[in-house]
Coordinates of C-alpha atoms in Angstrom, one line a residue:
M236 CA 87.4 69.1 96.3
N237 CA 85.6 69.8 93.1
E238 CA 83.0 71.9 95.0
K239 CA 85.8 74.0 96.5
K240 CA 87.5 74.6 93.2
R241 CA 84.1 75.6 91.6
K242 CA 83.5 78.1 94.4
Q243 CA 86.9 79.6 94.0
K244 CA 86.5 79.9 90.2
Q245 CA 83.1 81.6 90.7
Y246 CA 84.6 84.0 93.1
Y247 CA 87.3 85.2 90.7
V248 CA 84.7 85.4 87.9
N249 CA 82.6 87.7 90.0
Q250 CA 85.6 89.8 91.0
A251 CA 86.5 90.3 87.3
K252 CA 82.9 91.3 86.5
R253 CA 83.0 93.7 89.4
A254 CA 86.2 95.3 88.3
R255 CA 84.8 95.9 84.8
F256 CA 81.7 97.4 86.3
E257 CA 83.7 99.6 88.6
K258 CA 85.4 101.2 85.7
R259 CA 82.0 102.3 84.3
K260 CA 81.0 103.9 87.6
L261 CA 81.8 107.4 88.7
H262 CA 85.1 107.4 90.5
P263 CA 87.9 109.9 91.3
G264 CA 90.3 110.9 88.5
L265 CA 87.7 111.4 85.7
R266 CA 87.0 114.3 83.3
G267 CA 83.8 114.7 81.5
F268 CA 80.3 116.2 81.4
L269 CA 77.4 116.1 83.8
C270 CA 74.0 115.8 82.1
T271 CA 70.6 116.2 83.6
T272 CA 67.3 115.0 82.2
N273 CA 63.7 114.5 83.3
N274 CA 63.1 110.7 83.4
K275 CA 64.5 110.2 79.9
E276 CA 68.0 108.9 80.6
R277 CA 68.4 106.8 77.4
E278 CA 67.3 109.6 75.1
C279 CA 69.5 112.0 77.0
V280 CA 72.5 109.9 76.5
R281 CA 71.8 109.7 72.7
E282 CA 71.4 113.5 72.4
A283 CA 74.6 114.1 74.5
Y284 CA 76.6 111.8 72.3
N285 CA 75.3 113.5 69.1
I286 CA 75.9 117.1 70.2
L287 CA 79.3 116.4 71.9
N288 CA 80.7 114.5 68.9
E289 CA 79.4 117.1 66.4
Y290 CA 81.2 120.0 68.1
A291 CA 84.2 118.0 69.1
N292 CA 84.8 117.1 65.5
Q293 CA 84.6 120.8 64.5
M294 CA 87.0 121.9 67.2
Y295 CA 89.5 119.0 67.5
G296 CA 89.0 116.9 64.4
A297 CA 87.4 113.5 63.9
E298 CA 88.0 110.7 66.3
D299 CA 90.8 108.3 65.4
S300 CA 89.6 105.1 63.6
V301 CA 90.1 101.7 65.2
Q302 CA 91.3 100.2 61.9
E303 CA 94.9 100.4 60.9
E304 CA 96.5 100.2 57.5
V305 CA 98.6 97.1 56.9
A306 CA 101.3 97.4 54.2
A307 CA 100.8 94.6 51.8
A308 CA 103.9 94.9 49.6
G309 CA 104.5 92.0 47.4
G310 CA 107.0 89.5 48.9
T311 CA 107.6 86.1 50.3
S312 CA 105.0 84.1 52.3
Q313 CA 107.0 84.8 55.5
D314 CA 106.4 88.5 55.1
V315 CA 102.7 88.0 54.7
E316 CA 102.5 85.8 57.8
Q317 CA 104.4 88.4 59.9
S318 CA 102.1 91.2 58.7
L319 CA 99.0 89.1 59.7
E320 CA 100.4 88.3 63.1
A321 CA 101.2 92.0 63.7
E322 CA 97.7 93.0 62.6
L323 CA 96.1 90.5 65.0
A324 CA 98.2 91.7 67.9
A325 CA 97.3 95.3 67.2
L326 CA 93.6 94.5 67.1
K327 CA 93.7 92.6 70.4
E328 CA 95.5 95.5 72.0
Q329 CA 93.1 98.0 70.7
K330 CA 90.1 95.8 71.9
V331 CA 91.5 95.8 75.4
S332 CA 92.7 99.3 75.9
K333 CA 90.8 101.4 73.3
E334 CA 88.6 104.0 74.9
R335 CA 86.2 106.2 73.0
R336 CA 86.3 110.0 73.1
F337 CA 83.0 110.1 75.0
Q338 CA 81.8 107.2 77.2
Q339 CA 78.9 107.0 79.6
V340 CA 79.7 106.3 83.2
E341 CA 77.2 105.3 85.8
S342 CA 76.7 108.3 88.1
G343 CA 74.7 106.7 91.0
A344 CA 71.9 109.4 90.9
K345 CA 68.6 109.4 89.1
N346 CA 68.2 111.8 86.1
C347 CA 71.9 112.5 86.3
I348 CA 74.3 111.1 83.7
F349 CA 78.1 111.4 83.6
I350 CA 79.9 111.1 80.3
S351 CA 83.7 110.8 80.6
T352 CA 86.0 112.2 78.0
Q353 CA 89.7 112.1 76.9
L354 CA 89.8 115.8 76.2
E355 CA 92.2 117.9 78.2
Q356 CA 89.7 120.8 78.7
T357 CA 85.9 120.4 79.0
A358 CA 84.8 124.0 79.5
P359 CA 85.6 125.3 76.0
L360 CA 83.4 122.7 74.3
V361 CA 80.4 123.4 76.5
E362 CA 80.8 127.1 76.2
R363 CA 80.8 127.0 72.4
I364 CA 77.7 124.8 72.4
A365 CA 75.8 127.2 74.7
R366 CA 76.9 130.3 72.9
E367 CA 75.8 129.0 69.5
I368 CA 72.4 128.0 70.8
R369 CA 72.0 131.4 72.4
D370 CA 73.0 133.2 69.2
T371 CA 70.9 131.2 66.8
G372 CA 67.9 130.5 69.0
T373 CA 67.7 126.9 67.7
Q374 CA 66.8 124.2 70.2
R375 CA 69.3 121.4 69.7
T376 CA 68.2 119.0 72.4
R377 CA 64.9 117.9 73.8
Y378 CA 65.7 115.5 76.7
L379 CA 69.2 116.8 77.5
L380 CA 68.6 119.8 79.8
R381 CA 71.8 121.0 81.6
L382 CA 75.3 120.2 80.3
I383 CA 77.9 120.9 82.9
P384 CA 81.7 120.6 82.2
V385 CA 83.6 118.7 84.9
Q386 CA 87.3 119.2 84.9
V387 CA 88.2 116.8 87.7
T388 CA 86.5 114.4 90.1
C389 CA 87.7 113.4 93.6
K390 CA 86.5 112.0 96.8
A391 CA 84.1 114.2 98.7
T392 CA 86.4 115.3 101.4
E393 CA 87.9 118.7 102.2
E394 CA 91.5 117.5 101.9
D395 CA 90.9 115.8 98.5
I396 CA 89.2 118.9 97.2
R397 CA 92.3 121.1 98.0
A398 CA 94.7 118.5 96.4
S399 CA 92.7 118.0 93.2
A400 CA 91.3 121.5 92.5
E401 CA 94.6 123.4 92.8
S402 CA 95.7 122.9 89.2
M403 CA 92.2 123.7 88.0
I404 CA 92.1 127.0 90.0
K405 CA 95.5 128.0 88.7
E406 CA 94.5 127.6 85.1
A407 CA 91.2 129.4 85.4
F408 CA 92.1 132.3 87.7
T409 CA 94.6 134.2 85.6
E410 CA 92.9 137.6 85.4
I411 CA 93.6 140.3 87.9
G412 CA 90.6 141.3 90.0
V413 CA 88.2 138.8 88.4
S414 CA 84.9 138.3 90.0
Y415 CA 83.7 134.8 91.0
T416 CA 81.2 132.8 93.0
T417 CA 80.7 129.1 94.0
V418 CA 77.7 126.8 93.4
F419 CA 77.2 123.7 95.5
R420 CA 74.8 120.8 94.9
S421 CA 74.6 117.6 96.7
R422 CA 72.9 114.3 95.7
N423 CA 72.6 111.1 97.7
Q424 CA 75.3 112.1 100.3
A425 CA 75.5 113.7 103.7
Q426 CA 79.2 113.5 104.6
L427 CA 80.4 116.8 102.9
S428 CA 78.7 120.1 103.9
Q429 CA 78.4 123.2 101.7
T430 CA 80.5 125.3 104.2
D431 CA 83.4 122.9 104.1
A432 CA 83.5 122.6 100.3
Q433 CA 83.3 126.4 99.9
S434 CA 86.0 127.1 102.5
A435 CA 88.3 124.7 100.7
I436 CA 87.7 126.4 97.3
N437 CA 88.0 129.9 98.7
S438 CA 91.3 129.2 100.4
L439 CA 92.7 128.0 97.1
I440 CA 91.5 131.0 95.2
D441 CA 92.9 133.4 97.9
A442 CA 96.3 131.7 97.6
V443 CA 96.4 131.6 93.7
C444 CA 94.7 134.9 92.9
P445 CA 94.5 137.3 95.9
T446 CA 92.9 140.1 93.8
A447 CA 89.8 138.0 93.0
R448 CA 86.6 139.2 94.5
L449 CA 83.3 137.6 95.3
D450 CA 80.2 138.6 93.3
H451 CA 77.1 136.5 93.7
K452 CA 75.0 138.4 91.1
T453 CA 77.0 138.8 87.9
P454 CA 80.2 136.9 88.4
T455 CA 82.7 136.3 85.5
L456 CA 83.8 132.9 86.8
T457 CA 81.7 130.3 88.6
V458 CA 83.2 127.3 90.4
L459 CA 80.7 124.4 90.2
M460 CA 80.7 121.7 92.9
E461 CA 78.4 118.7 92.2
V462 CA 78.5 116.0 94.8
I463 CA 77.1 112.6 93.9
R464 CA 77.4 110.0 96.7
N465 CA 81.0 109.9 97.7
V466 CA 82.5 111.7 94.6
I467 CA 82.6 115.4 93.9
C468 CA 82.7 116.9 90.4
L469 CA 84.5 120.2 90.0
G470 CA 84.6 122.6 87.2
V471 CA 85.0 126.3 86.3
V472 CA 82.7 128.1 83.7
R473 CA 82.3 131.6 82.5
D474 CA 79.0 133.6 82.6
Y475 CA 77.1 130.9 84.4
F476 CA 74.0 132.9 85.2
A477 CA 73.9 134.8 81.9
M478 CA 74.0 131.4 80.1
K479 CA 70.9 130.2 82.0
K480 CA 73.0 127.9 84.2
Y481 CA 74.0 126.1 81.0
N482 CA 70.4 124.8 80.4
L483 CA 70.3 124.3 76.7
V484 CA 66.5 124.3 76.4
E485 CA 66.2 127.5 78.4
L486 CA 68.8 129.2 76.3
A487 CA 66.9 128.4 73.1
K488 CA 63.6 129.7 74.7
A489 CA 65.2 132.9 75.9
A490 CA 66.6 133.6 72.4
G491 CA 63.2 133.0 70.8
E492 CA 61.5 135.4 73.3
E493 CA 64.0 138.1 72.6
G494 CA 63.3 137.8 68.9
E495 CA 59.5 138.0 69.4
G496 CA 60.0 141.1 71.7
G497 CA 61.8 143.0 68.9
T498 CA 59.0 142.3 66.4
G499 CA 56.4 143.3 69.0
E500 CA 57.9 146.8 69.4
G501 CA 57.5 147.5 65.6
E502 CA 53.9 146.3 65.7
T503 CA 53.2 148.6 68.7
N504 CA 54.6 151.6 66.9
A505 CA 52.5 150.8 63.8
E506 CA 49.3 150.5 65.9
A507 CA 50.0 153.9 67.5
K508 CA 49.0 155.5 64.2
G509 CA 45.4 156.0 63.4
E510 CA 43.6 155.1 60.1
G511 CA 44.9 156.9 57.0
G512 CA 48.5 157.1 58.4
C513 CA 47.8 159.8 61.0
D514 CA 49.6 159.5 64.3
E515 CA 47.3 159.9 67.3
T516 CA 50.1 160.8 69.7
D517 CA 51.1 164.1 68.2
G518 CA 48.3 166.1 69.8
K519 CA 46.8 169.2 68.2
K520 CA 49.0 169.3 65.1
E521 CA 47.7 165.9 63.9
S522 CA 44.1 166.8 64.9
E523 CA 44.2 169.8 62.5
V524 CA 45.1 167.5 59.6
C525 CA 43.2 164.3 60.3
D526 CA 39.4 164.1 59.6
T527 CA 37.2 161.5 61.2
S528 CA 33.8 160.3 60.0
D529 CA 30.7 160.8 62.1
G530 CA 28.0 158.1 62.7
A531 CA 25.6 159.4 60.0
G532 CA 28.2 159.0 57.2
G533 CA 29.0 162.6 56.8
T534 CA 32.4 164.2 57.3
K535 CA 33.3 166.6 60.0
S536 CA 36.6 168.3 60.8
A537 CA 38.5 168.0 64.1
G538 CA 37.9 171.7 64.9
D539 CA 34.7 173.6 65.7
G540 CA 33.7 173.8 62.0
G541 CA 32.7 170.2 62.0
E542 CA 29.9 170.9 64.5
S543 CA 28.2 173.7 62.5
G544 CA 25.8 171.4 60.7
E545 CA 24.6 169.8 63.9
G546 CA 24.1 173.2 65.5
A547 CA 21.9 174.5 62.7
T548 CA 19.8 171.3 62.8
T549 CA 19.3 171.6 66.5
E550 CA 18.2 175.3 66.2
A551 CA 15.6 174.4 63.5
K552 CA 14.2 171.6 65.7
S553 CA 13.8 173.9 68.7
D554 CA 12.0 176.5 66.5
A555 CA 9.6 173.9 65.2
E556 CA 8.8 172.7 68.8
A557 CA 8.1 176.2 69.9
A558 CA 5.7 176.8 67.1
T559 CA 3.9 173.6 67.8
K560 CA 3.5 174.6 71.4
D561 CA 2.1 178.0 70.4
E562 CA -0.4 176.2 68.0
D563 CA -1.6 173.9 70.8
G564 CA -2.0 176.8 73.2
A565 CA -4.0 178.9 70.7
G566 CA -6.2 176.0 69.8
A567 CA -7.0 175.3 73.4
V568 CA -7.9 179.0 74.0
G569 CA -10.0 179.2 70.9
G570 CA -11.9 176.0 71.8
D571 CA -12.7 177.3 75.3
S572 CA -13.9 180.6 74.0
A573 CA -16.1 179.0 71.4
A574 CA -17.6 176.6 73.9
A575 CA -18.3 179.5 76.2
G576 CA -20.0 181.5 73.4
A577 CA -22.1 178.6 72.4
T578 CA -23.3 178.1 75.9
A579 CA -24.1 181.8 76.4
G580 CA -25.8 182.4 73.0
S581 CA -28.1 179.4 72.9
P582 CA -31.7 180.2 73.9
K583 CA -32.1 177.0 75.8
A584 CA -28.8 176.7 77.6
S585 CA -30.6 175.5 80.7
S586 CA -30.8 171.9 81.8
D587 CA -34.2 171.4 80.1
P588 CA -33.8 169.2 77.0
V589 CA -35.5 170.0 73.6
E590 CA -38.5 167.9 72.9
G591 CA -38.0 165.0 70.4
D592 CA -34.1 164.9 70.2
N593 CA -33.3 163.6 73.7
G594 CA -30.5 166.2 74.2
Q595 CA -28.5 165.3 71.1
S596 CA -29.2 168.5 69.2
S597 CA -27.5 170.7 71.8
A598 CA -24.3 168.7 71.5
A599 CA -24.3 168.9 67.7
E600 CA -24.8 172.7 67.9
A601 CA -21.8 173.0 70.3
E602 CA -19.5 171.0 67.9
S603 CA -20.6 173.1 64.9
A604 CA -19.8 176.2 66.8
Q605 CA -16.3 175.0 67.7
E606 CA -15.3 174.0 64.1
P607 CA -14.7 177.6 62.7
T608 CA -12.6 178.5 65.8
K609 CA -10.3 175.5 65.4
R610 CA -9.8 176.2 61.7
T611 CA -8.8 179.8 62.4
A612 CA -6.3 178.7 65.1
T613 CA -4.7 176.2 62.7
E614 CA -4.4 178.6 59.8
E615 CA -2.6 181.3 61.9
P616 CA 1.0 179.8 61.8
R617 CA 0.8 179.5 58.0
A618 CA 0.0 183.2 57.7
A619 CA 2.9 184.0 60.1
D620 CA 5.4 181.9 58.1
A621 CA 4.6 183.8 54.9
P622 CA 7.1 186.6 54.1

């Protein structure tokens, strides 16, 4: 008997725990924000709370406080007791039913976090966050990557999508001829196909706004469909692709690259000018004004006049080389003639050597005969250079 009662009690305890846990799981009928991260879920939740509370306080005011003021006017003890009882009842009621403005909900997918909210519209808050990050170029998050507004959640069936998304489509598609597209993602499910989800959304759009047209490149509105297990999250955002698919980190990087690109153009224009402030891209007009320095340290103009010094130096070198060649030729001719004369004028020019000198005297006589001829050939250019 006691064992049976114990098992029944444990069953009800487990059911109560399960009910509390089910409220914290992703289920139909929620509004909120879908956050993605890269294996840093706890840090992502902290950053999501911080940035959502900051901008929500700016747009909608601070969140209501849990504490309530109790009037403590002086009176009888009965009035004090009644006020205390009313305060205790209010605190118990708030403890049971009080919900925060943003509360994390278990999504059922890895690196994917759902934060529920009590706000009536989720898209304006996310759009303001994304636009401010794009305009300022300041990275506000590190672990929170994409922040997707979710207007309604429902079961992942075609009938439930038509029933739940009708009011959302009516509120978003109010412009005539607006362009739109759909984005479908699926996680941990295989019961709803992309074709079925898109056909349900397109039929609603055709019924609400017949002038709307599909544009997959630069749409004004984008209907987001995020399926996680057996629940689909629906939302409508503006400028989805221009906002880097609402990736807050990529928005900050793109803004920083645009700023660096503007500075680079100015530096390129400054480098296009040569030294001394002369622009090298103006052609002949600038070449007439700018002077460049040659390798020897001298200065030459950009025209033909800068080469006159080099031309004169080259001509002088060629004249000197020609004179040297003439000297060498004259010396060679004079030496040959002197040798021939010495050979012909010597009385003993035959092969018989002179007695006592062993043939050395004849060589000495030949050298002495050549010396006057070489001196004469060497002195000829000096006489020619004289005026």
